[in-house]
Each structure stands twice: as structure tokens, then as C-alpha cells.
mmCIF file of C-alpha atoms in Angstrom:
data_model
loop_
_atom_site.group_PDB
_atom_site.id
_atom_site.type_symbol
_atom_site.label_atom_id
_atom_site.label_comp_id
_atom_site.label_asym_id
_atom_site.label_seq_id
_atom_site.Cartn_x
_atom_site.Cartn_y
_atom_site.Cartn_z
ATOM 1 C CA MET A 1 -14.948 0.829 -6.158
ATOM 2 C CA LYS A 2 -16.269 0.335 -2.399
ATOM 3 C CA ILE A 3 -15.555 -2.156 -0.551
ATOM 4 C CA ASP A 4 -16.778 -3.113 3.037
ATOM 5 C CA LEU A 5 -15.315 -5.325 5.336
ATOM 6 C CA SER A 6 -16.665 -7.780 7.796
ATOM 7 C CA PHE A 7 -15.893 -7.712 11.777
ATOM 8 C CA SER A 8 -13.892 -10.628 11.324
ATOM 9 C CA GLU A 9 -12.025 -9.239 8.169
ATOM 10 C CA CYS A 10 -11.406 -5.983 10.207
ATOM 11 C CA LEU A 11 -9.901 -8.009 13.420
ATOM 12 C CA ASN A 12 -8.059 -10.088 10.687
ATOM 13 C CA GLY A 13 -6.396 -7.203 9.352
ATOM 14 C CA ALA A 14 -5.933 -5.629 12.298
ATOM 15 C CA ASN A 15 -4.216 -8.410 13.928
ATOM 16 C CA ILE A 16 -1.903 -8.832 11.270
ATOM 17 C CA GLY A 17 -0.962 -5.248 11.588
ATOM 18 C CA ALA A 18 -0.290 -5.552 15.101
ATOM 19 C CA LEU A 19 2.017 -8.569 14.649
ATOM 20 C CA ARG A 20 4.084 -6.646 12.003
ATOM 21 C CA HIS A 21 4.383 -3.692 14.682
ATOM 22 C CA LEU A 22 5.363 -5.907 17.678
ATOM 23 C CA GLU A 23 7.689 -7.910 15.780
ATOM 24 C CA SER A 24 9.445 -4.545 14.248
ATOM 25 C CA ILE A 25 9.440 -3.442 17.932
ATOM 26 C CA PHE A 26 11.165 -6.678 19.493
ATOM 27 C CA LYS A 27 13.578 -6.826 16.563
ATOM 28 C CA GLY A 28 14.700 -3.345 17.600
ATOM 29 C CA ARG A 29 13.907 -1.762 14.238
ATOM 30 C CA SER A 30 13.894 1.957 14.005
ATOM 31 C CA THR A 31 11.048 3.840 12.122
ATOM 32 C CA ARG A 32 11.690 5.711 8.789
ATOM 33 C CA PHE A 33 10.303 8.807 9.731
ATOM 34 C CA PRO A 34 9.593 10.459 12.974
ATOM 35 C CA HIS A 35 5.927 9.821 14.511
ATOM 36 C CA GLN A 36 3.542 12.691 14.724
ATOM 37 C CA PHE A 37 1.677 10.947 17.851
ATOM 38 C CA PRO A 38 2.157 7.865 20.091
ATOM 39 C CA ASP A 39 1.394 4.649 18.413
ATOM 40 C CA GLN A 40 1.423 6.184 14.752
ATOM 41 C CA GLY A 41 3.497 3.004 14.024
ATOM 42 C CA LEU A 42 0.885 0.647 15.119
ATOM 43 C CA LEU A 43 -1.712 2.470 13.181
ATOM 44 C CA PHE A 44 0.131 2.618 9.947
ATOM 45 C CA HIS A 45 0.867 -1.189 10.265
ATOM 46 C CA GLN A 46 -2.806 -1.978 10.899
ATOM 47 C CA GLN A 47 -3.835 0.278 7.879
ATOM 48 C CA GLY A 48 -1.246 -1.327 5.588
ATOM 49 C CA ALA A 49 -2.345 -5.082 6.457
ATOM 50 C CA ILE A 50 -6.042 -3.947 6.022
ATOM 51 C CA ALA A 51 -5.407 -2.698 2.793
ATOM 52 C CA GLU A 52 -3.705 -5.712 1.508
ATOM 53 C CA LEU A 53 -6.741 -7.551 3.051
ATOM 54 C CA VAL A 54 -9.301 -5.317 1.033
ATOM 55 C CA PHE A 55 -7.350 -5.611 -2.361
ATOM 56 C CA ALA A 56 -7.488 -9.270 -1.719
ATOM 57 C CA LYS A 57 -11.132 -9.407 -1.253
ATOM 58 C CA LEU A 58 -11.761 -6.802 -4.127
ATOM 59 C CA SER A 59 -9.639 -9.177 -6.826
ATOM 60 C CA ASP A 60 -10.296 -12.474 -5.424
ATOM 61 C CA ARG A 61 -6.562 -13.074 -4.764
ATOM 62 C CA TYR A 62 -4.817 -15.097 -1.939
ATOM 63 C CA TRP A 63 -3.595 -12.914 0.976
ATOM 64 C CA SER A 64 -0.382 -14.542 2.717
ATOM 65 C CA GLN A 65 -0.831 -12.033 5.616
ATOM 66 C CA HIS A 66 2.935 -11.916 5.656
ATOM 67 C CA VAL A 67 5.070 -10.483 8.428
ATOM 68 C CA ASN A 68 8.735 -9.410 7.983
ATOM 69 C CA ARG A 69 8.616 -9.402 4.097
ATOM 70 C CA PHE A 70 10.415 -5.860 3.383
ATOM 71 C CA HIS A 71 10.334 -4.288 -0.115
ATOM 72 C CA GLU A 72 8.756 -7.500 -1.322
ATOM 73 C CA GLU A 73 5.352 -7.354 -3.802
ATOM 74 C CA ASP A 74 2.332 -7.700 -1.304
ATOM 75 C CA PHE A 75 0.691 -10.044 -4.374
ATOM 76 C CA ARG A 76 2.483 -11.378 -7.450
ATOM 77 C CA GLY A 77 3.019 -8.041 -9.441
ATOM 78 C CA VAL A 78 1.355 -5.815 -7.318
ATOM 79 C CA GLU A 79 2.161 -3.601 -4.181
ATOM 80 C CA VAL A 80 -0.983 -2.086 -2.170
ATOM 81 C CA ARG A 81 -0.596 1.215 -0.487
ATOM 82 C CA PHE A 82 -2.960 2.721 1.896
ATOM 83 C CA SER A 83 -3.553 6.338 1.766
ATOM 84 C CA ASN A 84 -6.545 8.934 2.488
ATOM 85 C CA ARG A 85 -4.504 11.469 0.499
ATOM 86 C CA ASP A 86 -5.363 12.595 -2.999
ATOM 87 C CA ASP A 87 -2.112 11.219 -4.458
ATOM 88 C CA THR A 88 -0.454 7.648 -4.150
ATOM 89 C CA LYS A 89 3.103 6.819 -2.872
ATOM 90 C CA VAL A 90 5.460 5.097 -5.332
ATOM 91 C CA ARG A 91 8.869 4.295 -3.893
ATOM 92 C CA PRO A 92 11.942 4.592 -6.300
ATOM 93 C CA ASP A 93 12.547 0.872 -5.762
ATOM 94 C CA ASP A 94 8.977 -0.051 -6.864
ATOM 95 C CA ASN A 95 10.346 -1.610 -10.061
ATOM 96 C CA ASN A 96 7.977 -3.173 -12.550
ATOM 97 C CA LEU A 97 5.020 -3.651 -10.754
ATOM 98 C CA TRP A 98 1.549 -2.405 -10.060
ATOM 99 C CA VAL A 99 1.044 0.220 -7.247
ATOM 100 C CA VAL A 100 -2.675 -0.323 -6.005
ATOM 101 C CA SER A 101 -4.393 2.784 -3.858
ATOM 102 C CA ILE A 102 -6.502 1.733 -1.079
ATOM 103 C CA GLY A 103 -8.308 3.987 0.978
ATOM 104 C CA GLY A 104 -10.869 4.637 3.735
ATOM 105 C CA GLU A 105 -11.892 3.733 7.033
ATOM 106 C CA ILE A 106 -12.874 0.930 9.343
ATOM 107 C CA PRO A 107 -15.078 -1.010 8.076
ATOM 108 C CA HIS A 108 -15.555 1.389 4.799
ATOM 109 C CA TYR A 109 -12.815 1.076 2.040
ATOM 110 C CA GLU A 110 -12.518 2.248 -1.598
ATOM 111 C CA TYR A 111 -10.099 1.058 -4.637
ATOM 112 C CA LYS A 112 -8.813 4.457 -5.777
ATOM 113 C CA GLY A 113 -6.810 2.765 -8.619
ATOM 114 C CA CYS A 114 -3.595 1.650 -9.810
ATOM 115 C CA ILE A 115 -0.588 2.695 -11.726
ATOM 116 C CA PHE A 116 2.526 0.645 -13.341
ATOM 117 C CA SER A 117 5.411 1.602 -11.007
ATOM 118 C CA GLU A 118 7.764 2.935 -14.112
ATOM 119 C CA LYS A 119 5.021 5.040 -15.289
ATOM 120 C CA ALA A 120 4.790 6.654 -12.070
ATOM 121 C CA LYS A 121 8.265 8.018 -11.832
ATOM 122 C CA ARG A 122 8.052 11.306 -13.340
ATOM 123 C CA PRO A 123 10.337 14.172 -12.184
ATOM 124 C CA GLU A 124 7.110 16.476 -11.651
ATOM 125 C CA TRP A 125 5.786 13.884 -9.225
ATOM 126 C CA GLU A 126 8.976 13.373 -6.883
ATOM 127 C CA LYS A 127 9.097 14.749 -3.750
ATOM 128 C CA ASP A 128 10.896 14.700 -0.190
ATOM 129 C CA PHE A 129 8.207 15.461 2.433
ATOM 130 C CA GLY A 130 9.552 16.474 5.676
ATOM 131 C CA GLY A 131 13.227 16.569 3.925
ATOM 132 C CA HIS A 132 13.883 13.394 5.521
ATOM 133 C CA GLY A 133 16.137 12.139 2.639
ATOM 134 C CA ALA A 134 13.650 9.609 1.335
ATOM 135 C CA PRO A 135 12.207 10.870 -1.944
ATOM 136 C CA ALA A 136 9.310 9.173 -3.641
ATOM 137 C CA PHE A 137 6.911 9.714 -6.325
ATOM 138 C CA PHE A 138 3.367 11.240 -5.244
ATOM 139 C CA VAL A 139 1.083 10.268 -8.225
ATOM 140 C CA PRO A 140 -2.116 12.392 -8.135
ATOM 141 C CA ASN A 141 -4.931 9.907 -7.727
ATOM 142 C CA LYS A 142 -6.653 11.394 -10.961
ATOM 143 C CA TYR A 143 -3.862 9.569 -13.060
ATOM 144 C CA LEU A 144 -4.573 6.096 -11.620
ATOM 145 C CA SER A 145 -6.426 3.557 -13.782
ATOM 146 C CA LYS A 146 -9.587 2.346 -12.377
ATOM 147 C CA ASP A 147 -9.294 -0.893 -13.639
ATOM 148 C CA LEU A 148 -7.610 -3.913 -11.156
ATOM 149 C CA PRO A 149 -3.956 -4.575 -12.083
ATOM 150 C CA PRO A 150 -3.599 -8.047 -14.215
ATOM 151 C CA THR A 151 -2.688 -10.883 -12.168
ATOM 152 C CA TYR A 152 0.810 -11.232 -13.836
ATOM 153 C CA LYS A 153 3.491 -8.695 -14.684
ATOM 154 C CA GLU A 154 2.847 -6.366 -17.725
ATOM 155 C CA GLU A 155 2.771 -3.027 -18.559
ATOM 156 C CA PRO A 156 -0.489 -1.368 -19.168
ATOM 157 C CA LEU A 157 -1.918 -0.676 -22.666
ATOM 158 C CA PRO A 158 -1.733 2.926 -23.807
#
């Protein structure tokens, strides 16, 4: 599914991402992984926030525009991930929730699909890119459901 954002929507998402990044800097938080270019953290925060906004628009859900809520669901029962890769990251601590994949570039985005976290934790999908000691599951996008996740926590039908 394709989703286009307006100028004000892009500005709102980018501003929330900037707030997240600045808050992180001024609280002295260190990055999990080394950056490959200057201000990569800012870009990642902005892309993540915009992806959440895209999902909210697509699914007609309220987006709280949260800052400083680590490892909490972005929406009730849903975690949103931004990526333009051919796979979607599911962390080991993503438990009993739907992981949604959003890709694209301002202002054009795409809903790539979703997967229930427990169905994503397959040994063949576990990788530790860069050897940073933070393995995760990278689900090939062809295994994502194109349906939107339900508005409450439940396992998908077979």
C-alpha cells in the first residue's frame, strides 16, 4: 500500500524525530551501533517517527508523538519499523506484538506488511550484522502479511 504525506505531516514527523534525537543527546545517551556518517542518528530518529505517523494515517489510529519511551509499543500491540531493506527487523524483546514495516522516502511511503513477533523468531532469520553483540531477527519481506494488524493483541490466523 502506498501512502503519501502532506508537507505538514512530514514536518510534524521530522520534528518529533528531531526532538527524540536532541533529547537523547542532552541526556547523554550513547548510540547502540556506530554511525557510518555524521548525523545518522538524527536521520534514524526522524525516519522512525515519520514511519509511525505513516502507520497512524494508514490505519486511522491515534499517534501519541511520544519521546523517550524506549522498548514500549508505538501503538497498542504494534511496533513500527522503518526500513528500505528487503527484510524487517524484529528484536528478541519484541514480545507478543505485531511488527509493522514501513519504507519509502519523504513524502512517499509504502506499507510493506506486518508479522506477529513470535512467528518472526526463527533461527534462520537471526543475525548480528556488524558483530555488535545485538542479534535480532531479520524477516524477509516476502513473509510479511499485507493485511493491517488488528487493533488489539492476538495471534494471526494460520
